[in-house]
GROMACS .gro file of C-alpha atoms in nm:
model
  431
    1MET     CA    1   0.000   0.000   0.000
    2ALA     CA    2   0.124   0.349  -0.088
    3ASN     CA    3   0.083   0.676   0.096
    4VAL     CA    4  -0.072   0.943  -0.125
    5ALA     CA    5  -0.004   1.316  -0.159
    6VAL     CA    6  -0.285   1.522  -0.311
    7VAL     CA    7  -0.181   1.851  -0.472
    8GLY     CA    8  -0.349   2.108  -0.692
    9ALA     CA    9  -0.198   2.106  -1.040
   10GLN     CA   10  -0.324   2.447  -1.152
   11TRP     CA   11  -0.396   2.767  -0.954
   12GLY     CA   12  -0.596   2.603  -0.678
   13ASP     CA   13  -0.973   2.552  -0.651
   14GLU     CA   14  -0.944   2.227  -0.849
   15GLY     CA   15  -1.172   2.029  -0.618
   16LYS     CA   16  -0.914   1.886  -0.377
   17GLY     CA   17  -1.159   1.879  -0.086
   18LYS     CA   18  -1.392   1.629  -0.245
   19ILE     CA   19  -1.109   1.408  -0.371
   20VAL     CA   20  -0.934   1.405  -0.032
   21ASP     CA   21  -1.265   1.326   0.136
   22TRP     CA   22  -1.324   1.042  -0.110
   23LEU     CA   23  -0.972   0.903  -0.065
   24SER     CA   24  -0.987   0.934   0.313
   25ASN     CA   25  -1.218   0.630   0.311
   26ARG     CA   26  -0.907   0.436   0.211
   27ALA     CA   27  -0.662   0.622   0.437
   28ASP     CA   28  -0.584   0.582   0.805
   29VAL     CA   29  -0.444   0.933   0.867
   30VAL     CA   30  -0.496   1.263   0.682
   31VAL     CA   31  -0.240   1.546   0.699
   32ARG     CA   32  -0.250   1.913   0.595
   33PHE     CA   33   0.109   2.014   0.519
   34GLN     CA   34   0.107   2.383   0.411
   35GLY     CA   35  -0.102   2.696   0.375
   36GLY     CA   36  -0.350   2.840   0.619
   37HIS     CA   37  -0.719   2.919   0.640
   38ASN     CA   38  -0.707   3.094   0.304
   39ALA     CA   39  -0.771   2.758   0.137
   40GLY     CA   40  -1.138   2.661   0.126
   41HIS     CA   41  -1.242   2.299   0.073
   42THR     CA   42  -1.606   2.208   0.013
   43LEU     CA   43  -1.726   1.854   0.085
   44VAL     CA   44  -2.073   1.730  -0.010
   45VAL     CA   45  -2.173   1.411   0.170
   46ASP     CA   46  -2.525   1.273   0.130
   47GLY     CA   47  -2.642   1.617   0.026
   48LYS     CA   48  -2.489   1.784   0.333
   49VAL     CA   49  -2.228   2.056   0.267
   50TYR     CA   50  -1.920   2.096   0.485
   51LYS     CA   51  -1.693   2.394   0.426
   52LEU     CA   52  -1.344   2.357   0.568
   53ALA     CA   53  -1.049   2.593   0.558
   54LEU     CA   54  -0.797   2.485   0.820
   55LEU     CA   55  -0.926   2.149   0.935
   56PRO     CA   56  -0.802   1.853   0.728
   57SER     CA   57  -1.080   1.693   0.524
   58GLY     CA   58  -1.039   1.366   0.711
   59VAL     CA   59  -1.225   1.502   1.014
   60VAL     CA   60  -1.557   1.451   0.835
   61GLN     CA   61  -1.474   1.080   0.818
   62GLY     CA   62  -1.360   1.071   1.180
   63LYS     CA   63  -1.007   0.981   1.066
   64PRO     CA   64  -0.704   1.101   1.266
   65SER     CA   65  -0.630   1.434   1.100
   66VAL     CA   66  -0.306   1.628   1.142
   67ILE     CA   67  -0.239   1.998   1.094
   68GLY     CA   68   0.130   1.978   1.011
   69ASN     CA   69   0.419   2.208   1.095
   70GLY     CA   70   0.413   2.355   0.743
   71VAL     CA   71   0.073   2.513   0.810
   72VAL     CA   72   0.033   2.858   0.966
   73VAL     CA   73  -0.248   2.835   1.221
   74ASP     CA   74  -0.493   3.107   1.316
   75PRO     CA   75  -0.601   2.966   1.655
   76TRP     CA   76  -0.917   3.179   1.673
   77HIS     CA   77  -1.027   3.065   1.329
   78LEU     CA   78  -0.944   2.705   1.420
   79VAL     CA   79  -1.164   2.717   1.730
   80GLY     CA   80  -1.446   2.874   1.528
   81GLU     CA   81  -1.416   2.610   1.258
   82ILE     CA   82  -1.421   2.330   1.514
   83GLU     CA   83  -1.738   2.477   1.668
   84LYS     CA   84  -1.902   2.512   1.327
   85ILE     CA   85  -1.825   2.156   1.215
   86GLU     CA   86  -1.941   2.019   1.551
   87SER     CA   87  -2.271   2.203   1.504
   88GLN     CA   88  -2.314   1.993   1.190
   89GLY     CA   89  -2.280   1.671   1.388
   90ILE     CA   90  -1.907   1.602   1.339
   91ALA     CA   91  -1.729   1.532   1.668
   92ILE     CA   92  -1.379   1.683   1.698
   93SER     CA   93  -1.165   1.538   1.977
   94PRO     CA   94  -0.788   1.511   2.043
   95GLU     CA   95  -0.812   1.157   1.904
   96VAL     CA   96  -0.937   1.298   1.572
   97LEU     CA   97  -0.746   1.627   1.548
   98ILE     CA   98  -0.371   1.667   1.605
   99VAL     CA   99  -0.203   2.007   1.574
  100ALA     CA  100   0.175   2.008   1.528
  101ASP     CA  101   0.345   2.167   1.829
  102ASN     CA  102   0.599   2.337   1.601
  103ALA     CA  103   0.346   2.501   1.366
  104CYS     CA  104   0.356   2.880   1.360
  105LEU     CA  105   0.062   3.101   1.456
  106ILE     CA  106  -0.124   3.368   1.265
  107LEU     CA  107  -0.179   3.653   1.510
  108PRO     CA  108  -0.428   3.945   1.495
  109ILE     CA  109  -0.143   4.170   1.386
  110HIS     CA  110  -0.095   3.970   1.065
  111PRO     CA  111  -0.428   4.031   0.883
  112ALA     CA  112  -0.407   4.402   0.966
  113LEU     CA  113  -0.060   4.420   0.811
  114ASP     CA  114  -0.173   4.214   0.511
  115VAL     CA  115  -0.463   4.449   0.434
  116ALA     CA  116  -0.263   4.768   0.495
  117ARG     CA  117   0.020   4.666   0.262
  118GLU     CA  118  -0.218   4.564  -0.013
  119ALA     CA  119  -0.401   4.897   0.018
  120ALA     CA  120  -0.072   5.084  -0.002
  121ALA     CA  121   0.023   4.912  -0.329
  122SER     CA  122  -0.140   5.165  -0.559
  123ALA     CA  123   0.074   5.126  -0.873
  124PRO     CA  124  -0.077   4.924  -1.162
  125GLY     CA  125   0.001   4.555  -1.117
  126ALA     CA  126   0.145   4.608  -0.770
  127ARG     CA  127  -0.129   4.428  -0.581
  128ILE     CA  128  -0.092   4.054  -0.529
  129GLY     CA  129  -0.459   3.975  -0.469
  130THR     CA  130  -0.405   3.844  -0.116
  131THR     CA  131  -0.702   3.716   0.083
  132GLY     CA  132  -0.607   3.954   0.365
  133ARG     CA  133  -0.603   3.673   0.623
  134GLY     CA  134  -0.246   3.728   0.738
  135ILE     CA  135  -0.096   3.421   0.573
  136GLY     CA  136   0.196   3.602   0.411
  137PRO     CA  137   0.301   3.807   0.715
  138ALA     CA  138   0.283   3.495   0.932
  139TYR     CA  139   0.517   3.306   0.698
  140GLU     CA  140   0.749   3.609   0.693
  141ASP     CA  141   0.772   3.595   1.071
  142LYS     CA  142   0.841   3.222   1.049
  143VAL     CA  143   1.140   3.259   0.817
  144GLY     CA  144   1.245   3.572   1.009
  145ARG     CA  145   1.272   3.352   1.323
  146ARG     CA  146   1.039   3.567   1.527
  147ALA     CA  147   0.713   3.368   1.499
  148ILE     CA  148   0.509   3.249   1.795
  149ARG     CA  149   0.456   2.875   1.762
  150VAL     CA  150   0.179   2.652   1.890
  151CYS     CA  151   0.402   2.510   2.165
  152ASP     CA  152   0.464   2.863   2.299
  153LEU     CA  153   0.100   2.883   2.410
  154ALA     CA  154   0.194   2.665   2.707
  155SER     CA  155   0.449   2.916   2.843
  156VAL     CA  156   0.373   3.271   2.956
  157ASP     CA  157   0.744   3.350   2.976
  158ASP     CA  158   0.807   3.234   2.619
  159LEU     CA  159   0.513   3.437   2.493
  160LYS     CA  160   0.641   3.756   2.659
  161VAL     CA  161   0.988   3.716   2.506
  162LYS     CA  162   0.849   3.643   2.160
  163ILE     CA  163   0.601   3.930   2.169
  164ASP     CA  164   0.889   4.167   2.242
  165ARG     CA  165   1.080   4.025   1.948
  166LEU     CA  166   0.776   4.073   1.724
  167ARG     CA  167   0.740   4.434   1.838
  168ALA     CA  168   1.099   4.513   1.741
  169HIS     CA  169   1.020   4.420   1.382
  170HIS     CA  170   0.653   4.508   1.344
  171ASP     CA  171   0.620   4.843   1.523
  172PRO     CA  172   0.842   5.038   1.278
  173LEU     CA  173   0.669   4.864   0.986
  174ARG     CA  174   0.325   4.942   1.127
  175ALA     CA  175   0.418   5.304   1.184
  176GLY     CA  176   0.514   5.339   0.819
  177LEU     CA  177   0.171   5.210   0.720
  178GLY     CA  178  -0.017   5.431   0.963
  179LEU     CA  179  -0.105   5.151   1.206
  180GLU     CA  180  -0.090   5.171   1.584
  181PRO     CA  181   0.199   4.991   1.757
  182ILE     CA  182   0.138   4.643   1.898
  183ASP     CA  183  -0.024   4.639   2.241
  184PRO     CA  184   0.183   4.364   2.411
  185GLU     CA  185  -0.049   4.322   2.709
  186ALA     CA  186  -0.357   4.289   2.489
  187LEU     CA  187  -0.185   4.037   2.258
  188LEU     CA  188  -0.061   3.832   2.553
  189ARG     CA  189  -0.410   3.832   2.702
  190GLN     CA  190  -0.562   3.713   2.374
  191LEU     CA  191  -0.311   3.429   2.344
  192LEU     CA  192  -0.360   3.314   2.702
  193GLU     CA  193  -0.738   3.312   2.650
  194ILE     CA  194  -0.722   3.097   2.337
  195ALA     CA  195  -0.446   2.864   2.462
  196PRO     CA  196  -0.667   2.624   2.667
  197LYS     CA  197  -0.888   2.569   2.362
  198ILE     CA  198  -0.592   2.473   2.141
  199LEU     CA  199  -0.345   2.292   2.367
  200PRO     CA  200  -0.551   1.970   2.410
  201TYR     CA  201  -0.496   1.896   2.039
  202VAL     CA  202  -0.123   1.967   2.039
  203GLN     CA  203   0.133   1.689   1.985
  204PRO     CA  204   0.465   1.638   1.805
  205ALA     CA  205   0.300   1.554   1.474
  206TRP     CA  206   0.613   1.392   1.332
  207ARG     CA  207   0.595   1.127   1.607
  208VAL     CA  208   0.232   1.054   1.526
  209LEU     CA  209   0.320   1.007   1.160
  210ASP     CA  210   0.632   0.804   1.233
  211LYS     CA  211   0.427   0.569   1.448
  212ALA     CA  212   0.164   0.540   1.174
  213ARG     CA  213   0.434   0.460   0.918
  214ARG     CA  214   0.592   0.193   1.139
  215HIS     CA  215   0.252   0.028   1.184
  216GLY     CA  216   0.185   0.019   0.811
  217LYS     CA  217  -0.088   0.283   0.821
  218ARG     CA  218  -0.185   0.462   0.500
  219VAL     CA  219  -0.126   0.837   0.513
  220LEU     CA  220  -0.302   1.089   0.291
  221PHE     CA  221  -0.122   1.423   0.253
  222GLU     CA  222  -0.358   1.709   0.171
  223GLY     CA  223  -0.222   2.015  -0.006
  224ALA     CA  224  -0.382   2.358  -0.038
  225GLN     CA  225  -0.385   2.606  -0.328
  226GLY     CA  226  -0.212   2.484  -0.646
  227ALA     CA  227   0.127   2.434  -0.807
  228PHE     CA  228   0.127   2.769  -0.985
  229LEU     CA  229   0.068   2.950  -0.659
  230ASP     CA  230   0.389   2.795  -0.522
  231VAL     CA  231   0.627   3.063  -0.393
  232ASP     CA  232   0.914   2.914  -0.599
  233HIS     CA  233   0.746   2.759  -0.903
  234GLY     CA  234   0.433   2.969  -0.944
  235THR     CA  235   0.351   3.287  -1.136
  236TYR     CA  236   0.563   3.495  -0.898
  237PRO     CA  237   0.487   3.740  -0.739
  238TYR     CA  238   0.119   3.647  -0.782
  239VAL     CA  239   0.157   3.344  -0.560
  240THR     CA  240   0.092   3.231  -0.205
  241SER     CA  241   0.360   3.244   0.066
  242SER     CA  242   0.436   2.873   0.096
  243ASN     CA  243   0.552   2.583  -0.117
  244THR     CA  244   0.241   2.413  -0.250
  245ILE     CA  245   0.402   2.137  -0.453
  246ALA     CA  246   0.430   1.772  -0.352
  247GLY     CA  247   0.786   1.808  -0.224
  248GLN     CA  248   0.649   2.013   0.066
  249ALA     CA  249   0.443   1.717   0.190
  250ALA     CA  250   0.751   1.573   0.358
  251ALA     CA  251   0.893   1.894   0.507
  252GLY     CA  252   0.554   2.030   0.608
  253SER     CA  253   0.448   1.719   0.799
  254GLY     CA  254   0.772   1.583   0.939
  255ILE     CA  255   0.801   1.262   0.742
  256GLY     CA  256   1.094   1.161   0.522
  257PRO     CA  257   1.057   1.214   0.145
  258LYS     CA  258   1.039   0.839   0.082
  259GLY     CA  259   0.726   0.830   0.295
  260VAL     CA  260   0.521   1.049   0.062
  261GLY     CA  261   0.453   0.782  -0.200
  262TYR     CA  262   0.206   0.829  -0.486
  263VAL     CA  263   0.146   1.189  -0.601
  264LEU     CA  264  -0.208   1.263  -0.722
  265GLY     CA  265  -0.253   1.592  -0.904
  266ILE     CA  266  -0.599   1.746  -0.903
  267VAL     CA  267  -0.688   1.901  -1.240
  268LYS     CA  268  -1.006   2.086  -1.327
  269ALA     CA  269  -1.139   2.004  -1.676
  270TYR     CA  270  -1.099   2.374  -1.752
  271THR     CA  271  -0.886   2.641  -1.577
  272THR     CA  272  -0.960   2.897  -1.307
  273ARG     CA  273  -0.765   3.133  -1.088
  274VAL     CA  274  -0.851   3.389  -0.820
  275GLY     CA  275  -0.691   3.728  -0.779
  276GLU     CA  276  -0.426   3.898  -0.987
  277GLY     CA  277  -0.169   3.748  -1.220
  278PRO     CA  278  -0.122   3.614  -1.574
  279PHE     CA  279  -0.381   3.376  -1.719
  280ALA     CA  280  -0.321   3.304  -2.088
  281CYS     CA  281  -0.637   3.100  -2.142
  282GLU     CA  282  -0.878   3.335  -1.964
  283LEU     CA  283  -1.217   3.384  -2.132
  284ASP     CA  284  -1.420   3.702  -2.113
  285ASP     CA  285  -1.709   3.581  -2.327
  286GLU     CA  286  -2.018   3.364  -2.321
  287VAL     CA  287  -1.816   3.045  -2.267
  288GLY     CA  288  -1.632   3.201  -1.974
  289ARG     CA  289  -1.964   3.299  -1.819
  290HIS     CA  290  -2.094   2.945  -1.876
  291LEU     CA  291  -1.798   2.798  -1.691
  292ALA     CA  292  -1.834   3.047  -1.406
  293THR     CA  293  -2.209   2.998  -1.371
  294VAL     CA  294  -2.242   2.622  -1.419
  295GLY     CA  295  -1.921   2.556  -1.226
  296ARG     CA  296  -2.028   2.789  -0.944
  297GLU     CA  297  -1.687   2.949  -0.953
  298VAL     CA  298  -1.687   3.155  -0.637
  299GLY     CA  299  -1.424   3.126  -0.362
  300VAL     CA  300  -1.538   2.914  -0.066
  301ASN     CA  301  -1.380   3.142   0.194
  302THR     CA  302  -1.354   3.478   0.023
  303GLY     CA  303  -1.663   3.485  -0.196
  304ARG     CA  304  -1.445   3.623  -0.476
  305ALA     CA  305  -1.541   3.533  -0.833
  306ARG     CA  306  -1.292   3.306  -1.007
  307ARG     CA  307  -1.155   3.388  -1.348
  308CYS     CA  308  -1.232   3.109  -1.596
  309GLY     CA  309  -1.073   2.977  -1.914
  310TRP     CA  310  -1.004   2.675  -2.131
  311CYS     CA  311  -0.800   2.378  -2.013
  312ASP     CA  312  -0.428   2.462  -2.023
  313ALA     CA  313  -0.237   2.141  -2.094
  314VAL     CA  314   0.096   2.327  -2.100
  315LEU     CA  315   0.045   2.442  -1.743
  316VAL     CA  316  -0.061   2.098  -1.622
  317ARG     CA  317   0.223   1.920  -1.804
  318GLN     CA  318   0.469   2.148  -1.626
  319SER     CA  319   0.292   2.075  -1.298
  320VAL     CA  320   0.327   1.702  -1.361
  321ALA     CA  321   0.703   1.753  -1.388
  322ILE     CA  322   0.760   1.977  -1.083
  323ASN     CA  323   0.533   1.770  -0.858
  324GLY     CA  324   0.636   1.426  -0.982
  325ILE     CA  325   0.268   1.351  -1.044
  326ASP     CA  326   0.189   0.983  -1.095
  327GLY     CA  327  -0.175   1.030  -1.192
  328ILE     CA  328  -0.444   1.297  -1.191
  329ALA     CA  329  -0.796   1.335  -1.063
  330LEU     CA  330  -0.990   1.519  -1.333
  331THR     CA  331  -1.275   1.722  -1.183
  332LYS     CA  332  -1.580   1.915  -1.306
  333LEU     CA  333  -1.603   1.737  -1.641
  334ASP     CA  334  -1.981   1.786  -1.621
  335VAL     CA  335  -1.941   2.167  -1.637
  336LEU     CA  336  -1.841   2.126  -2.004
  337ASP     CA  337  -2.173   1.957  -2.090
  338GLY     CA  338  -2.358   2.140  -2.367
  339LEU     CA  339  -2.059   2.322  -2.519
  340LYS     CA  340  -2.038   2.255  -2.894
  341THR     CA  341  -1.664   2.313  -2.922
  342LEU     CA  342  -1.391   2.268  -2.663
  343LYS     CA  343  -1.037   2.403  -2.671
  344ILE     CA  344  -0.716   2.287  -2.504
  345CYS     CA  345  -0.404   2.503  -2.488
  346THR     CA  346  -0.103   2.316  -2.630
  347GLY     CA  347   0.156   2.596  -2.638
  348TYR     CA  348   0.225   2.965  -2.579
  349ARG     CA  349   0.313   3.207  -2.856
  350ILE     CA  350   0.553   3.468  -2.720
  351GLY     CA  351   0.693   3.701  -2.984
  352GLY     CA  352   0.767   3.483  -3.283
  353GLU     CA  353   0.828   3.166  -3.083
  354VAL     CA  354   0.595   2.894  -2.956
  355LEU     CA  355   0.696   2.752  -2.616
  356ASP     CA  356   0.579   2.424  -2.462
  357TYR     CA  357   0.629   2.554  -2.106
  358LEU     CA  358   0.545   2.862  -1.897
  359PRO     CA  359   0.856   3.082  -1.863
  360SER     CA  360   0.942   3.242  -1.530
  361SER     CA  361   0.963   3.599  -1.659
  362LEU     CA  362   0.666   3.811  -1.556
  363LYS     CA  363   0.670   3.993  -1.891
  364ALA     CA  364   0.683   3.669  -2.089
  365GLN     CA  365   0.393   3.529  -1.889
  366ALA     CA  366   0.189   3.843  -1.953
  367ASP     CA  367   0.270   3.835  -2.326
  368ALA     CA  368   0.192   3.465  -2.372
  369GLN     CA  369  -0.083   3.394  -2.625
  370PRO     CA  370  -0.239   3.047  -2.614
  371VAL     CA  371  -0.213   2.807  -2.904
  372PHE     CA  372  -0.534   2.604  -2.904
  373GLU     CA  373  -0.638   2.264  -3.029
  374GLU     CA  374  -1.012   2.224  -3.087
  375LEU     CA  375  -1.221   1.921  -2.999
  376GLU     CA  376  -1.588   1.846  -3.056
  377GLY     CA  377  -1.803   1.895  -2.748
  378TRP     CA  378  -2.109   1.698  -2.638
  379ALA     CA  379  -2.474   1.758  -2.564
  380GLU     CA  380  -2.524   1.455  -2.339
  381SER     CA  381  -2.495   1.497  -1.962
  382THR     CA  382  -2.193   1.353  -1.786
  383ALA     CA  383  -2.319   1.470  -1.447
  384SER     CA  384  -2.326   1.200  -1.177
  385ALA     CA  385  -2.168   0.936  -1.403
  386ARG     CA  386  -2.007   0.663  -1.192
  387SER     CA  387  -1.856   0.448  -1.465
  388PHE     CA  388  -1.628   0.538  -1.755
  389ARG     CA  389  -1.868   0.344  -1.977
  390ASP     CA  390  -2.142   0.596  -1.888
  391LEU     CA  391  -1.956   0.876  -2.065
  392ASN     CA  392  -2.031   0.964  -2.426
  393ALA     CA  393  -1.767   0.917  -2.695
  394ASN     CA  394  -1.664   1.284  -2.718
  395ALA     CA  395  -1.623   1.315  -2.342
  396ILE     CA  396  -1.400   1.007  -2.347
  397LYS     CA  397  -1.196   1.156  -2.633
  398TYR     CA  398  -1.153   1.476  -2.432
  399VAL     CA  399  -1.027   1.287  -2.127
  400ARG     CA  400  -0.789   1.074  -2.333
  401ARG     CA  401  -0.651   1.377  -2.515
  402ILE     CA  402  -0.576   1.551  -2.186
  403GLU     CA  403  -0.387   1.239  -2.072
  404GLU     CA  404  -0.179   1.246  -2.392
  405LEU     CA  405  -0.098   1.616  -2.368
  406ILE     CA  406   0.001   1.624  -1.999
  407GLY     CA  407   0.186   1.292  -1.991
  408ALA     CA  408  -0.004   1.145  -1.695
  409PRO     CA  409  -0.302   0.910  -1.667
  410VAL     CA  410  -0.639   0.991  -1.515
  411ALA     CA  411  -0.671   0.791  -1.192
  412LEU     CA  412  -0.999   0.946  -1.075
  413LEU     CA  413  -1.274   1.128  -1.262
  414SER     CA  414  -1.520   1.349  -1.075
  415THR     CA  415  -1.860   1.420  -1.232
  416SER     CA  416  -2.032   1.623  -0.956
  417PRO     CA  417  -1.959   1.766  -0.611
  418GLU     CA  418  -2.116   1.457  -0.449
  419ARG     CA  419  -1.867   1.217  -0.290
  420ASP     CA  420  -1.996   0.907  -0.470
  421ASP     CA  421  -2.004   1.064  -0.818
  422THR     CA  422  -1.644   0.961  -0.872
  423ILE     CA  423  -1.510   0.718  -1.131
  424LEU     CA  424  -1.211   0.516  -1.006
  425MET     CA  425  -0.979   0.427  -1.291
  426HIS     CA  426  -0.674   0.349  -1.078
  427ASP     CA  427  -0.654   0.337  -0.697
  428PRO     CA  428  -0.356   0.552  -0.582
  429PHE     CA  429  -0.332   0.355  -0.258
  430GLN     CA  430  -0.269   0.036  -0.457
  431ASP     CA  431   0.030   0.177  -0.643
   0.00000   0.00000   0.00000
């Protein structure tokens, strides 16, 4: 049996939540390894909708679920999310939820800084499109070695020392943005109030995972965002503040790289992205509106409309390479129902040259014009299909052509938001 890492292969919002929920039936432990509560996952189980942001999707199944050290944790949001999911009948206990003791915290000072900096970026193209939830500033404090970590909640003395260190960096920065200096007593009081609600879940997550590995348990690693929001490999600077690719599954959870196993890339049958940044295949026409409307392309957490466009095989093929993807889960195929003609991007025309990859240069990315291949669409519904044989011939051709262009097979095919509307073509856990 293989462990499985699930990663977004585009710009996020590919439908990872449903796929992780579906795979968690076969897993023993589920782990979030990066990101924060800026990543919304929607699960639909027996018609009931669960919206998660920070909690791993495995909690809905009652599986041991780990928030790894690579995640930045807003403890107030976490408590609120636990309360919300419990109000829907899902019990959250320390046996179900484990929070890594060495994960870093998002503090109230971080969203305020996030919003103020974005507002101050007035030049054209200067704004990143951040969610304003403090993810970036929290990661900056982490790499700046001044972050408050989950384990610090157990020590008043440690908190006082770390708050002073934060003030030395943040107060001059806040003054430049017109914000009040940090109130150390108020921040300490807030942390001490939330600590008893968080500490019962806290453990050395790496030990939990090492024990699971030694006992032959199957681990499912759950990523957030997508490969092209990766701080190294994405459309920089229009990216998130963490590594989102499969390589982060090991570092962000505390397991050796050999323990990651099969890499499953989640790919939407078309392309979307939220916020600013280049998007060669974006559609501002009737088809784009069809994708947005039928696909219900609105951010789970932010409510922001997603930009929509044709499937970009160049982008996904590059994602297959940088993630080491073994197979993909193709989602939202049913959204394409009723379109007479479909297009897939097979290259980018930049100047007089056609490239088969996305270059790193911001100008080149902005100048890239898609080279499309056209395929015949279908009128028949693919919604809720649960067997590959249930798909019409043109839908099958579309799926097979995507496999050819990206160089990876389809392991799972999702035909609706419902958990059971999933076609299994290859079980990642059996790799």
